[in-house]
Amino acid sequence: MADGQRSEQERTEAPTARRREQSRSEGQVARSAELTAAASLLGGAALLASGGAREFARLIESTLHMSASAISSDPMTLMGAVAMLRALTMRFTSTLLPFGGALAAIIVLVHLAQTRGVISMKPLLPKFSNLNPLQGVQRLLQPEALWTLAKSILKLSVLGLVAWRSLDQTRPELAVLSGASPAQVLQVAGHALMRVMMSCGLAYLVLAAADYGIQWWKHERGLRMSRDEIVRENREAEGDPMVRARMQSVARARARQHMLHAVRTADVVVVNPVHIAVALSYDPDEAPAPLVVAMGQRKLAVRIKEIALKANVPVVENVAVARALFATARVGRMVPPVLFGAIAEILAFVYRKRLAAGGALPGLDRSIR
């Protein structure tokens, strides 16, 4: 009990959208069986008032008439009995089926309105814990069972009082039925039944609305989460931070390896002698301006220069341009327009040296490198 109270006290945070969706998928939503029962009672009263009582009176009257005819007539043959039973069955079916269908539709609509369209079979699945007699006894001793008992006593008391007062109001009508015909008796009885059902239904609806409010409050309280649960859920949704960091590290390593491999295809590497190195490639058939294929500082800059020297890629020292490229350019994109002039001078210097050595300009045969 102490652990349960401590767990309840730790759940101080509002439920997340994921927690609510999981609860809905399991069929755990705020609903009140009392509200469904009250709606059924009111729906039945409304159906009786809209013509159901008259149809039931006709059904009972025709049944009594057929029974009386069968008793007063000569001994009934088997075929006659079968015909009478068939007629009674058809009469009962034609009367009760529409009434039952309309009542079932009311129950379904009220249930869907409470659950906001949630339909789940999970609450109906058998649970082994429900078969444990010890747990059953424990549930009887819990506050929830006592609340259910108190609620039932209150419901029966209120509905019993309302039904008695409603019947008491129809006493004058019932008192004159001693000499009335069966049709009149059925009519008065149907009217009294509708009055009782309507009065009890309205009183029951008030109790059911209060019960639904309590069930909604308990449901919301049960959905509350502790801070640890929220952290755990975020971790499951976004992934373990250590795993995510490791994956990001692997992705960065692969990107850096790909970038260093691209240094071999560069036309020039612009450096700040020690700290910065930016590799540029220019092919007018691929892009209208030079592309940054690699860039780094400190140890990575040293590595870029080493690869460039091994691949015979020209390394040009220009502190201002190297710093400007590192601050404004991005790997895989063209150099900023403000640096076109400075980059053009560097490339012109490199191309003059290449032509002097018998090389080719960009856009021509680049396979000589």
CSV table of C-alpha atoms in Angstrom, one decimal, residues 34-158:
chain,number,residue,atom,x,y,z
A,34,GLU,CA,-24.6,4.3,-15.5
A,35,LEU,CA,-24.8,6.8,-18.3
A,36,THR,CA,-25.5,4.1,-20.8
A,37,ALA,CA,-28.2,2.6,-18.6
A,38,ALA,CA,-29.8,6.0,-18.0
A,39,ALA,CA,-29.9,6.7,-21.7
A,40,SER,CA,-31.4,3.3,-22.4
A,41,LEU,CA,-34.1,3.9,-19.8
A,42,LEU,CA,-34.9,7.4,-21.3
A,43,GLY,CA,-34.7,6.0,-24.8
A,44,GLY,CA,-37.2,3.2,-23.9
A,45,ALA,CA,-39.6,5.7,-22.4
A,46,ALA,CA,-39.3,7.9,-25.5
A,47,LEU,CA,-40.0,4.9,-27.8
A,48,LEU,CA,-43.0,4.0,-25.7
A,49,ALA,CA,-44.3,7.6,-25.9
A,50,SER,CA,-43.8,7.8,-29.6
A,51,GLY,CA,-46.1,4.8,-30.3
A,52,GLY,CA,-44.4,1.9,-28.7
A,53,ALA,CA,-47.0,1.7,-25.9
A,54,ARG,CA,-49.8,1.6,-28.4
A,55,GLU,CA,-48.1,-1.2,-30.3
A,56,PHE,CA,-47.4,-3.2,-27.1
A,57,ALA,CA,-51.0,-2.8,-26.0
A,58,ARG,CA,-52.2,-4.1,-29.4
A,59,LEU,CA,-49.7,-7.0,-29.1
A,60,ILE,CA,-51.0,-8.0,-25.7
A,61,GLU,CA,-54.6,-7.5,-26.7
A,62,SER,CA,-54.2,-9.7,-29.8
A,63,THR,CA,-52.4,-12.3,-27.8
A,64,LEU,CA,-55.2,-12.4,-25.2
A,65,HIS,CA,-57.8,-12.6,-27.9
A,66,MET,CA,-56.1,-15.4,-29.8
A,67,SER,CA,-55.6,-17.3,-26.5
A,68,ALA,CA,-59.2,-16.8,-25.5
A,69,SER,CA,-60.4,-18.0,-28.9
A,70,ALA,CA,-58.3,-21.1,-28.7
A,71,ILE,CA,-59.6,-21.9,-25.3
A,72,SER,CA,-63.3,-21.3,-26.1
A,73,SER,CA,-63.2,-23.2,-29.5
A,74,ASP,CA,-63.3,-26.9,-30.1
A,75,PRO,CA,-60.3,-29.0,-29.4
A,76,MET,CA,-57.5,-27.5,-31.4
A,77,THR,CA,-55.8,-29.6,-34.0
A,78,LEU,CA,-52.0,-29.8,-34.4
A,79,MET,CA,-52.2,-27.7,-37.6
A,80,GLY,CA,-54.3,-25.1,-35.8
A,81,ALA,CA,-51.8,-24.9,-32.9
A,82,VAL,CA,-48.9,-24.5,-35.3
A,83,ALA,CA,-50.7,-21.7,-37.2
A,84,MET,CA,-51.5,-19.9,-33.9
A,85,LEU,CA,-47.9,-20.1,-32.7
A,86,ARG,CA,-46.7,-18.9,-36.1
A,87,ALA,CA,-49.1,-15.9,-36.0
A,88,LEU,CA,-48.0,-15.0,-32.4
A,89,THR,CA,-44.3,-15.3,-33.4
A,90,MET,CA,-44.7,-13.0,-36.4
A,91,ARG,CA,-46.7,-10.6,-34.2
A,92,PHE,CA,-44.1,-10.5,-31.5
A,93,THR,CA,-41.3,-10.2,-33.9
A,94,SER,CA,-42.8,-7.3,-35.9
A,95,THR,CA,-43.4,-5.4,-32.7
A,96,LEU,CA,-40.3,-6.2,-30.6
A,97,LEU,CA,-37.7,-6.1,-33.4
A,98,PRO,CA,-38.0,-2.4,-34.3
A,99,PHE,CA,-38.2,-1.5,-30.6
A,100,GLY,CA,-35.1,-3.6,-29.8
A,101,GLY,CA,-33.2,-2.3,-32.8
A,102,ALA,CA,-33.9,1.4,-31.9
A,103,LEU,CA,-32.9,0.7,-28.3
A,104,ALA,CA,-29.7,-1.0,-29.3
A,105,ALA,CA,-28.8,1.9,-31.6
A,106,ILE,CA,-29.3,4.3,-28.7
A,107,ILE,CA,-26.9,2.3,-26.5
A,108,VAL,CA,-24.3,2.1,-29.2
A,109,LEU,CA,-24.5,5.9,-29.9
A,110,VAL,CA,-24.2,6.7,-26.2
A,111,HIS,CA,-21.2,4.4,-25.8
A,112,LEU,CA,-19.5,6.0,-28.9
A,113,ALA,CA,-20.2,9.4,-27.6
A,114,GLN,CA,-18.5,8.6,-24.2
A,115,THR,CA,-15.5,6.9,-25.8
A,116,ARG,CA,-15.2,9.4,-28.7
A,117,GLY,CA,-15.4,6.5,-31.2
A,118,VAL,CA,-12.9,4.2,-29.5
A,119,ILE,CA,-13.8,0.5,-30.1
A,120,SER,CA,-11.3,-2.0,-28.6
A,121,MET,CA,-11.6,-5.7,-27.9
A,122,LYS,CA,-8.7,-5.7,-25.5
A,123,PRO,CA,-10.8,-5.0,-22.3
A,124,LEU,CA,-12.9,-8.1,-23.3
A,125,LEU,CA,-9.9,-10.4,-23.5
A,126,PRO,CA,-9.7,-12.9,-20.6
A,127,LYS,CA,-7.2,-12.2,-17.9
A,128,PHE,CA,-5.7,-14.9,-15.8
A,129,SER,CA,-5.5,-12.5,-12.8
A,130,ASN,CA,-9.3,-12.3,-12.8
A,131,LEU,CA,-9.5,-16.0,-12.1
A,132,ASN,CA,-7.3,-15.7,-9.0
A,133,PRO,CA,-9.7,-16.0,-6.0
A,134,LEU,CA,-7.2,-14.3,-3.7
A,135,GLN,CA,-7.1,-11.2,-5.9
A,136,GLY,CA,-10.8,-11.3,-6.1
A,137,VAL,CA,-11.1,-11.1,-2.3
A,138,GLN,CA,-8.6,-8.3,-2.2
A,139,ARG,CA,-10.5,-6.3,-4.8
A,140,LEU,CA,-13.6,-6.6,-2.6
A,141,LEU,CA,-11.8,-5.0,0.3
A,142,GLN,CA,-10.4,-2.1,-1.8
A,143,PRO,CA,-11.9,1.4,-1.6
A,144,GLU,CA,-13.1,1.1,-5.2
A,145,ALA,CA,-15.4,-1.8,-4.2
A,146,LEU,CA,-16.8,0.1,-1.3
A,147,TRP,CA,-17.5,3.1,-3.5
A,148,THR,CA,-19.3,0.9,-6.0
A,149,LEU,CA,-21.4,-0.5,-3.2
A,150,ALA,CA,-22.3,2.9,-1.9
A,151,LYS,CA,-23.1,4.1,-5.4
A,152,SER,CA,-25.5,1.2,-6.0
A,153,ILE,CA,-27.3,1.8,-2.7
A,154,LEU,CA,-27.6,5.5,-3.5
A,155,LYS,CA,-28.9,4.7,-7.0
A,156,LEU,CA,-31.5,2.2,-5.8
A,157,SER,CA,-32.7,4.5,-3.1
A,158,VAL,CA,-33.1,7.5,-5.4
